[in-house]
Amino acid sequence: MAATEPTTPLRRRSPVRQFLRLVKCLAKCVFVLSVVYLAIVLVGLSPVHSDFHPSDDGIDVAVVSNAVHADLILPVSNAVIDWREVFPPHCFPVETAAANCITIGWGDKGFFLYTKNWGDLKLSVAAKALLWPSDTCVHVTMKQDARSIHSAKSVRISPQQYQQLVDSICQSLKLDEHGQAIRVDGFHYGQLDAFFDARGTYHCLNTCNSWVGRKLQAAGVKTPWFSPLPKTVNWYFPQPVQDPA
């Protein structure tokens, strides 16, 4: 009868080595995804509507973009639309009759409602907003002077283009049977702002910045093809902000 060869016992990796290997794999995945995302963003800077020319006689619209977020700045009322019919005055804490411009920004609902200041920011809220499709709302603020909004840049478009912009914005809103935006009760940052329910989901490929970009594209404005990051939406805007009129 042949003698059996002794078997070599299998080595088990220690829990620490297994953990380090997992961390290494996750780091590689994050790196690859980051490179792909950056490549998409760089390609996305290519302009659409390259033949766009600002209107000589039209309506000024502006974009304000900080280190994180972007808002549209529009006239409160003109021949195309009175935004008070969409966002009724009673939705704001105080009277807004003196306002002549309005800022509209779209974004993650949880982030918007619970992050009034940077000190309120929670890592879990930020991670959920970027990595998991989440509910959205719009933040609307009534302003008396667009020139007081630092870092804003404006462009002048025709009334027809402005109508296209308005239609695109309204398509992002949840409206009641009267065609008015539905307020998120109990939330505001100051006395001249309010939140309203919106359509669509927020994630790292569909951000507040890319939303503003799509609205401007709907109006035929020259913008980056894809602008999920801040400071890219108004990349091709030709002039500093003026009062929307």
PDB file of C-alpha atoms in Angstrom:
ATOM      1  CA  MET A   1       0.000   0.000   0.000  1.00  0.00           C
ATOM      2  CA  ALA A   2       1.520   3.360  -1.080  1.00  0.00           C
ATOM      3  CA  ALA A   3       2.309   5.807   1.628  1.00  0.00           C
ATOM      4  CA  THR A   4       0.343   9.047   1.505  1.00  0.00           C
ATOM      5  CA  GLU A   5       2.301  12.278   1.260  1.00  0.00           C
ATOM      6  CA  PRO A   6       1.871  14.647   4.152  1.00  0.00           C
ATOM      7  CA  THR A   7      -0.361  17.613   3.262  1.00  0.00           C
ATOM      8  CA  THR A   8       0.744  21.168   3.894  1.00  0.00           C
ATOM      9  CA  PRO A   9      -1.757  23.009   6.067  1.00  0.00           C
ATOM     10  CA  LEU A  10      -3.424  26.020   4.358  1.00  0.00           C
ATOM     11  CA  ARG A  11      -2.307  29.385   5.613  1.00  0.00           C
ATOM     12  CA  ARG A  12      -5.076  31.660   6.739  1.00  0.00           C
ATOM     13  CA  ARG A  13      -4.610  35.345   6.272  1.00  0.00           C
ATOM     14  CA  SER A  14      -4.835  37.283   9.489  1.00  0.00           C
ATOM     15  CA  PRO A  15      -7.867  39.558   9.929  1.00  0.00           C
ATOM     16  CA  VAL A  16      -5.547  42.568   9.768  1.00  0.00           C
ATOM     17  CA  ARG A  17      -4.097  41.517   6.403  1.00  0.00           C
ATOM     18  CA  GLN A  18      -7.587  40.829   5.042  1.00  0.00           C
ATOM     19  CA  PHE A  19      -8.736  44.261   6.175  1.00  0.00           C
ATOM     20  CA  LEU A  20      -5.729  45.981   4.609  1.00  0.00           C
ATOM     21  CA  ARG A  21      -6.301  44.133   1.358  1.00  0.00           C
ATOM     22  CA  LEU A  22      -9.938  45.261   1.340  1.00  0.00           C
ATOM     23  CA  VAL A  23      -8.915  48.858   1.993  1.00  0.00           C
ATOM     24  CA  LYS A  24      -6.407  48.668  -0.855  1.00  0.00           C
ATOM     25  CA  CYS A  25      -9.047  47.347  -3.257  1.00  0.00           C
ATOM     26  CA  LEU A  26     -11.500  50.069  -2.228  1.00  0.00           C
ATOM     27  CA  ALA A  27      -8.823  52.733  -2.677  1.00  0.00           C
ATOM     28  CA  LYS A  28      -8.113  51.466  -6.193  1.00  0.00           C
ATOM     29  CA  CYS A  29     -11.831  51.558  -7.036  1.00  0.00           C
ATOM     30  CA  VAL A  30     -12.178  55.103  -5.702  1.00  0.00           C
ATOM     31  CA  PHE A  31      -9.120  56.203  -7.684  1.00  0.00           C
ATOM     32  CA  VAL A  32     -10.383  54.674 -10.939  1.00  0.00           C
ATOM     33  CA  LEU A  33     -13.864  56.159 -10.478  1.00  0.00           C
ATOM     34  CA  SER A  34     -12.363  59.566  -9.672  1.00  0.00           C
ATOM     35  CA  VAL A  35     -10.235  59.499 -12.824  1.00  0.00           C
ATOM     36  CA  VAL A  36     -13.249  58.513 -14.939  1.00  0.00           C
ATOM     37  CA  TYR A  37     -15.374  61.252 -13.339  1.00  0.00           C
ATOM     38  CA  LEU A  38     -12.668  63.860 -13.920  1.00  0.00           C
ATOM     39  CA  ALA A  39     -12.339  62.768 -17.547  1.00  0.00           C
ATOM     40  CA  ILE A  40     -16.097  63.123 -18.036  1.00  0.00           C
ATOM     41  CA  VAL A  41     -16.018  66.587 -16.464  1.00  0.00           C
ATOM     42  CA  LEU A  42     -13.125  67.729 -18.672  1.00  0.00           C
ATOM     43  CA  VAL A  43     -14.849  66.458 -21.811  1.00  0.00           C
ATOM     44  CA  GLY A  44     -18.049  68.085 -20.551  1.00  0.00           C
ATOM     45  CA  LEU A  45     -16.443  71.530 -20.666  1.00  0.00           C
ATOM     46  CA  SER A  46     -16.818  71.436 -24.445  1.00  0.00           C
ATOM     47  CA  PRO A  47     -19.433  74.064 -25.300  1.00  0.00           C
ATOM     48  CA  VAL A  48     -22.897  73.550 -26.709  1.00  0.00           C
ATOM     49  CA  HIS A  49     -24.704  76.288 -28.683  1.00  0.00           C
ATOM     50  CA  SER A  50     -21.370  77.725 -29.801  1.00  0.00           C
ATOM     51  CA  ASP A  51     -23.219  79.965 -32.255  1.00  0.00           C
ATOM     52  CA  PHE A  52     -25.047  81.747 -29.412  1.00  0.00           C
ATOM     53  CA  HIS A  53     -24.805  85.535 -29.361  1.00  0.00           C
ATOM     54  CA  PRO A  54     -26.229  87.686 -26.550  1.00  0.00           C
ATOM     55  CA  SER A  55     -29.343  89.570 -27.549  1.00  0.00           C
ATOM     56  CA  ASP A  56     -29.022  93.316 -28.101  1.00  0.00           C
ATOM     57  CA  ASP A  57     -32.523  93.930 -26.795  1.00  0.00           C
ATOM     58  CA  GLY A  58     -33.686  91.256 -24.404  1.00  0.00           C
ATOM     59  CA  ILE A  59     -33.721  90.007 -20.831  1.00  0.00           C
ATOM     60  CA  ASP A  60     -30.712  89.738 -18.531  1.00  0.00           C
ATOM     61  CA  VAL A  61     -30.335  86.446 -16.680  1.00  0.00           C
ATOM     62  CA  ALA A  62     -27.469  85.667 -14.338  1.00  0.00           C
ATOM     63  CA  VAL A  63     -25.787  82.789 -12.556  1.00  0.00           C
ATOM     64  CA  VAL A  64     -24.111  82.946  -9.166  1.00  0.00           C
ATOM     65  CA  SER A  65     -21.765  80.063  -8.440  1.00  0.00           C
ATOM     66  CA  ASN A  66     -19.820  79.547  -5.214  1.00  0.00           C
ATOM     67  CA  ALA A  67     -17.499  76.731  -4.161  1.00  0.00           C
ATOM     68  CA  VAL A  68     -20.376  74.237  -4.079  1.00  0.00           C
ATOM     69  CA  HIS A  69     -23.663  75.532  -5.466  1.00  0.00           C
ATOM     70  CA  ALA A  70     -25.110  77.523  -8.386  1.00  0.00           C
ATOM     71  CA  ASP A  71     -28.304  79.591  -8.640  1.00  0.00           C
ATOM     72  CA  LEU A  72     -30.113  81.308 -11.469  1.00  0.00           C
ATOM     73  CA  ILE A  73     -30.909  85.005 -10.967  1.00  0.00           C
ATOM     74  CA  LEU A  74     -33.956  86.196 -12.896  1.00  0.00           C
ATOM     75  CA  PRO A  75     -36.241  89.237 -12.971  1.00  0.00           C
ATOM     76  CA  VAL A  76     -39.240  88.757 -10.694  1.00  0.00           C
ATOM     77  CA  SER A  77     -41.665  89.944 -13.333  1.00  0.00           C
ATOM     78  CA  ASN A  78     -41.690  90.889 -17.010  1.00  0.00           C
ATOM     79  CA  ALA A  79     -43.824  90.379 -20.104  1.00  0.00           C
ATOM     80  CA  VAL A  80     -42.962  86.668 -20.189  1.00  0.00           C
ATOM     81  CA  ILE A  81     -43.773  85.651 -16.601  1.00  0.00           C
ATOM     82  CA  ASP A  82     -44.472  86.952 -13.119  1.00  0.00           C
ATOM     83  CA  TRP A  83     -42.694  84.477 -10.851  1.00  0.00           C
ATOM     84  CA  ARG A  84     -44.998  85.464  -7.984  1.00  0.00           C
ATOM     85  CA  GLU A  85     -47.708  83.512  -9.773  1.00  0.00           C
ATOM     86  CA  VAL A  86     -45.550  80.381  -9.497  1.00  0.00           C
ATOM     87  CA  PHE A  87     -44.059  81.114  -6.059  1.00  0.00           C
ATOM     88  CA  PRO A  88     -46.910  82.982  -4.270  1.00  0.00           C
ATOM     89  CA  PRO A  89     -46.017  85.798  -1.833  1.00  0.00           C
ATOM     90  CA  HIS A  90     -47.745  84.020   1.069  1.00  0.00           C
ATOM     91  CA  CYS A  91     -45.098  81.264   0.872  1.00  0.00           C
ATOM     92  CA  PHE A  92     -42.430  83.659   2.176  1.00  0.00           C
ATOM     93  CA  PRO A  93     -42.111  84.758   5.815  1.00  0.00           C
ATOM     94  CA  VAL A  94     -42.411  88.482   5.014  1.00  0.00           C
ATOM     95  CA  GLU A  95     -43.743  90.707   2.257  1.00  0.00           C
ATOM     96  CA  THR A  96     -41.641  90.544  -0.927  1.00  0.00           C
ATOM     97  CA  ALA A  97     -43.229  93.345  -2.961  1.00  0.00           C
ATOM     98  CA  ALA A  98     -39.980  95.349  -3.070  1.00  0.00           C
ATOM     99  CA  ALA A  99     -38.026  92.521  -4.706  1.00  0.00           C
ATOM    100  CA  ASN A 100     -37.069  92.957  -8.364  1.00  0.00           C
ATOM    101  CA  CYS A 101     -35.135  89.733  -8.881  1.00  0.00           C
ATOM    102  CA  ILE A 102     -35.375  86.134  -7.778  1.00  0.00           C
ATOM    103  CA  THR A 103     -32.764  83.412  -7.280  1.00  0.00           C
ATOM    104  CA  ILE A 104     -33.700  79.809  -8.024  1.00  0.00           C
ATOM    105  CA  GLY A 105     -31.518  76.845  -7.156  1.00  0.00           C
ATOM    106  CA  TRP A 106     -32.219  73.111  -7.368  1.00  0.00           C
ATOM    107  CA  GLY A 107     -30.593  70.466  -5.205  1.00  0.00           C
ATOM    108  CA  ASP A 108     -30.701  67.578  -2.760  1.00  0.00           C
ATOM    109  CA  LYS A 109     -33.656  68.057  -0.432  1.00  0.00           C
ATOM    110  CA  GLY A 110     -31.979  66.747   2.721  1.00  0.00           C
ATOM    111  CA  PHE A 111     -28.865  68.835   2.129  1.00  0.00           C
ATOM    112  CA  PHE A 112     -30.874  71.978   1.397  1.00  0.00           C
ATOM    113  CA  LEU A 113     -33.230  71.740   4.359  1.00  0.00           C
ATOM    114  CA  TYR A 114     -30.741  70.782   7.049  1.00  0.00           C
ATOM    115  CA  THR A 115     -27.565  72.604   5.993  1.00  0.00           C
ATOM    116  CA  LYS A 116     -28.252  76.288   6.501  1.00  0.00           C
ATOM    117  CA  ASN A 117     -24.608  76.970   7.383  1.00  0.00           C
ATOM    118  CA  TRP A 118     -21.392  75.014   6.818  1.00  0.00           C
ATOM    119  CA  GLY A 119     -21.361  74.260  10.532  1.00  0.00           C
ATOM    120  CA  ASP A 120     -24.574  72.277  10.010  1.00  0.00           C
ATOM    121  CA  LEU A 121     -23.012  70.017   7.385  1.00  0.00           C
ATOM    122  CA  LYS A 122     -23.042  66.308   8.212  1.00  0.00           C
ATOM    123  CA  LEU A 123     -20.824  63.862   6.357  1.00  0.00           C
ATOM    124  CA  SER A 124     -23.681  61.357   6.122  1.00  0.00           C
ATOM    125  CA  VAL A 125     -25.943  63.917   4.419  1.00  0.00           C
ATOM    126  CA  ALA A 126     -23.236  64.970   1.946  1.00  0.00           C
ATOM    127  CA  ALA A 127     -22.306  61.360   1.129  1.00  0.00           C
ATOM    128  CA  LYS A 128     -25.932  60.377   0.593  1.00  0.00           C
ATOM    129  CA  ALA A 129     -26.490  63.367  -1.684  1.00  0.00           C
ATOM    130  CA  LEU A 130     -23.534  62.488  -3.910  1.00  0.00           C
ATOM    131  CA  LEU A 131     -23.633  58.699  -3.931  1.00  0.00           C
ATOM    132  CA  TRP A 132     -27.320  57.813  -3.751  1.00  0.00           C
ATOM    133  CA  PRO A 133     -30.156  59.241  -5.898  1.00  0.00           C
ATOM    134  CA  SER A 134     -32.212  61.393  -3.545  1.00  0.00           C
ATOM    135  CA  ASP A 135     -35.280  63.640  -3.482  1.00  0.00           C
ATOM    136  CA  THR A 136     -34.919  67.255  -4.548  1.00  0.00           C
ATOM    137  CA  CYS A 137     -36.364  70.701  -3.974  1.00  0.00           C
ATOM    138  CA  VAL A 138     -35.746  74.241  -5.179  1.00  0.00           C
ATOM    139  CA  HIS A 139     -34.601  77.110  -2.983  1.00  0.00           C
ATOM    140  CA  VAL A 140     -36.139  80.434  -3.986  1.00  0.00           C
ATOM    141  CA  THR A 141     -35.023  83.808  -2.634  1.00  0.00           C
ATOM    142  CA  MET A 142     -36.456  87.245  -3.386  1.00  0.00           C
ATOM    143  CA  LYS A 143     -33.797  89.948  -3.865  1.00  0.00           C
ATOM    144  CA  GLN A 144     -33.912  93.716  -4.276  1.00  0.00           C
ATOM    145  CA  ASP A 145     -30.650  94.158  -6.188  1.00  0.00           C
ATOM    146  CA  ALA A 146     -28.841  91.522  -8.254  1.00  0.00           C
ATOM    147  CA  ARG A 147     -25.644  93.594  -8.167  1.00  0.00           C
ATOM    148  CA  SER A 148     -25.349  92.881  -4.432  1.00  0.00           C
ATOM    149  CA  ILE A 149     -24.827  89.192  -5.243  1.00  0.00           C
ATOM    150  CA  HIS A 150     -21.061  88.757  -5.455  1.00  0.00           C
ATOM    151  CA  SER A 151     -19.440  86.647  -8.199  1.00  0.00           C
ATOM    152  CA  ALA A 152     -22.590  86.614 -10.355  1.00  0.00           C
ATOM    153  CA  LYS A 153     -22.207  86.759 -14.146  1.00  0.00           C
ATOM    154  CA  SER A 154     -24.986  87.627 -16.570  1.00  0.00           C
ATOM    155  CA  VAL A 155     -25.994  87.185 -20.180  1.00  0.00           C
ATOM    156  CA  ARG A 156     -28.770  88.813 -22.212  1.00  0.00           C
ATOM    157  CA  ILE A 157     -31.207  86.566 -24.061  1.00  0.00           C
ATOM    158  CA  SER A 158     -34.244  87.206 -26.251  1.00  0.00           C
ATOM    159  CA  PRO A 159     -37.814  86.993 -24.874  1.00  0.00           C
ATOM    160  CA  GLN A 160     -38.311  83.767 -26.847  1.00  0.00           C
ATOM    161  CA  GLN A 161     -35.196  82.244 -25.278  1.00  0.00           C
ATOM    162  CA  TYR A 162     -36.335  83.425 -21.860  1.00  0.00           C
ATOM    163  CA  GLN A 163     -39.678  81.692 -22.408  1.00  0.00           C
ATOM    164  CA  GLN A 164     -37.780  78.471 -23.141  1.00  0.00           C
ATOM    165  CA  LEU A 165     -35.802  78.956 -19.930  1.00  0.00           C
ATOM    166  CA  VAL A 166     -38.995  79.525 -17.944  1.00  0.00           C
ATOM    167  CA  ASP A 167     -40.651  76.434 -19.419  1.00  0.00           C
ATOM    168  CA  SER A 168     -37.626  74.298 -18.552  1.00  0.00           C
ATOM    169  CA  ILE A 169     -37.558  75.571 -14.957  1.00  0.00           C
ATOM    170  CA  CYS A 170     -41.277  74.944 -14.484  1.00  0.00           C
ATOM    171  CA  GLN A 171     -40.858  71.387 -15.756  1.00  0.00           C
ATOM    172  CA  SER A 172     -38.572  70.794 -12.771  1.00  0.00           C
ATOM    173  CA  LEU A 173     -41.229  71.903 -10.271  1.00  0.00           C
ATOM    174  CA  LYS A 174     -44.022  69.952  -8.645  1.00  0.00           C
ATOM    175  CA  LEU A 175     -47.088  72.130  -9.188  1.00  0.00           C
ATOM    176  CA  ASP A 176     -50.546  72.045  -7.641  1.00  0.00           C
ATOM    177  CA  GLU A 177     -53.835  72.228  -9.520  1.00  0.00           C
ATOM    178  CA  HIS A 178     -53.467  76.018  -9.748  1.00  0.00           C
ATOM    179  CA  GLY A 179     -50.065  75.816 -11.398  1.00  0.00           C
ATOM    180  CA  GLN A 180     -48.277  77.005  -8.263  1.00  0.00           C
ATOM    181  CA  ALA A 181     -45.181  75.445  -6.729  1.00  0.00           C
ATOM    182  CA  ILE A 182     -45.738  73.303  -3.632  1.00  0.00           C
ATOM    183  CA  ARG A 183     -43.959  74.782  -0.616  1.00  0.00           C
ATOM    184  CA  VAL A 184     -41.948  72.677   1.815  1.00  0.00           C
ATOM    185  CA  ASP A 185     -43.538  73.922   5.036  1.00  0.00           C
ATOM    186  CA  GLY A 186     -41.466  74.995   8.009  1.00  0.00           C
ATOM    187  CA  PHE A 187     -38.130  75.551   6.262  1.00  0.00           C
ATOM    188  CA  HIS A 188     -36.366  78.773   5.269  1.00  0.00           C
ATOM    189  CA  TYR A 189     -32.959  80.369   5.844  1.00  0.00           C
ATOM    190  CA  GLY A 190     -34.068  83.977   6.233  1.00  0.00           C
ATOM    191  CA  GLN A 191     -37.142  86.155   5.786  1.00  0.00           C
ATOM    192  CA  LEU A 192     -37.178  86.331   1.977  1.00  0.00           C
ATOM    193  CA  ASP A 193     -36.698  82.706   0.973  1.00  0.00           C
ATOM    194  CA  ALA A 194     -38.648  79.444   0.813  1.00  0.00           C
ATOM    195  CA  PHE A 195     -38.290  75.856  -0.399  1.00  0.00           C
ATOM    196  CA  PHE A 196     -40.522  74.101  -2.928  1.00  0.00           C
ATOM    197  CA  ASP A 197     -40.782  70.452  -3.983  1.00  0.00           C
ATOM    198  CA  ALA A 198     -39.032  69.573  -7.233  1.00  0.00           C
ATOM    199  CA  ARG A 199     -38.839  66.768  -9.746  1.00  0.00           C
ATOM    200  CA  GLY A 200     -35.794  64.630 -10.452  1.00  0.00           C
ATOM    201  CA  THR A 201     -33.177  62.968  -8.278  1.00  0.00           C
ATOM    202  CA  TYR A 202     -29.848  64.332  -7.113  1.00  0.00           C
ATOM    203  CA  HIS A 203     -26.532  62.463  -7.386  1.00  0.00           C
ATOM    204  CA  CYS A 204     -22.932  63.098  -8.425  1.00  0.00           C
ATOM    205  CA  LEU A 205     -23.839  63.130 -12.135  1.00  0.00           C
ATOM    206  CA  ASN A 206     -26.946  65.269 -11.649  1.00  0.00           C
ATOM    207  CA  THR A 207     -26.021  68.174  -9.395  1.00  0.00           C
ATOM    208  CA  CYS A 208     -27.284  71.673  -8.717  1.00  0.00           C
ATOM    209  CA  ASN A 209     -24.658  72.960 -11.131  1.00  0.00           C
ATOM    210  CA  SER A 210     -25.597  70.623 -13.982  1.00  0.00           C
ATOM    211  CA  TRP A 211     -29.272  71.519 -13.407  1.00  0.00           C
ATOM    212  CA  VAL A 212     -28.517  75.205 -13.996  1.00  0.00           C
ATOM    213  CA  GLY A 213     -26.512  74.231 -17.063  1.00  0.00           C
ATOM    214  CA  ARG A 214     -29.412  72.268 -18.544  1.00  0.00           C
ATOM    215  CA  LYS A 215     -31.828  75.150 -17.983  1.00  0.00           C
ATOM    216  CA  LEU A 216     -29.513  77.515 -19.849  1.00  0.00           C
ATOM    217  CA  GLN A 217     -29.025  74.972 -22.625  1.00  0.00           C
ATOM    218  CA  ALA A 218     -32.804  74.792 -23.030  1.00  0.00           C
ATOM    219  CA  ALA A 219     -32.695  78.528 -23.773  1.00  0.00           C
ATOM    220  CA  GLY A 220     -29.920  78.100 -26.326  1.00  0.00           C
ATOM    221  CA  VAL A 221     -27.214  79.754 -24.203  1.00  0.00           C
ATOM    222  CA  LYS A 222     -23.590  78.769 -24.771  1.00  0.00           C
ATOM    223  CA  THR A 223     -22.644  76.586 -21.802  1.00  0.00           C
ATOM    224  CA  PRO A 224     -20.494  73.533 -21.088  1.00  0.00           C
ATOM    225  CA  TRP A 225     -22.040  70.306 -22.374  1.00  0.00           C
ATOM    226  CA  PHE A 226     -21.831  68.841 -18.855  1.00  0.00           C
ATOM    227  CA  SER A 227     -21.233  70.949 -15.745  1.00  0.00           C
ATOM    228  CA  PRO A 228     -21.642  68.991 -12.494  1.00  0.00           C
ATOM    229  CA  LEU A 229     -18.928  70.967 -10.693  1.00  0.00           C
ATOM    230  CA  PRO A 230     -19.138  74.544  -9.353  1.00  0.00           C
ATOM    231  CA  LYS A 231     -17.724  77.505 -11.271  1.00  0.00           C
ATOM    232  CA  THR A 232     -18.241  75.748 -14.630  1.00  0.00           C
ATOM    233  CA  VAL A 233     -21.858  76.661 -15.436  1.00  0.00           C
ATOM    234  CA  ASN A 234     -21.144  80.274 -16.417  1.00  0.00           C
ATOM    235  CA  TRP A 235     -17.762  79.437 -17.953  1.00  0.00           C
ATOM    236  CA  TYR A 236     -18.701  81.097 -21.267  1.00  0.00           C
ATOM    237  CA  PHE A 237     -20.742  84.018 -19.931  1.00  0.00           C
ATOM    238  CA  PRO A 238     -19.509  87.237 -21.556  1.00  0.00           C
ATOM    239  CA  GLN A 239     -20.167  89.957 -18.987  1.00  0.00           C
ATOM    240  CA  PRO A 240     -20.491  90.835 -15.275  1.00  0.00           C
ATOM    241  CA  VAL A 241     -23.897  90.921 -13.645  1.00  0.00           C
ATOM    242  CA  GLN A 242     -26.390  93.681 -14.271  1.00  0.00           C
ATOM    243  CA  ASP A 243     -29.849  94.166 -12.832  1.00  0.00           C
ATOM    244  CA  PRO A 244     -32.164  91.601 -14.502  1.00  0.00           C
ATOM    245  CA  ALA A 245     -34.703  93.550 -16.535  1.00  0.00           C
TER     246      ALA A 245
END
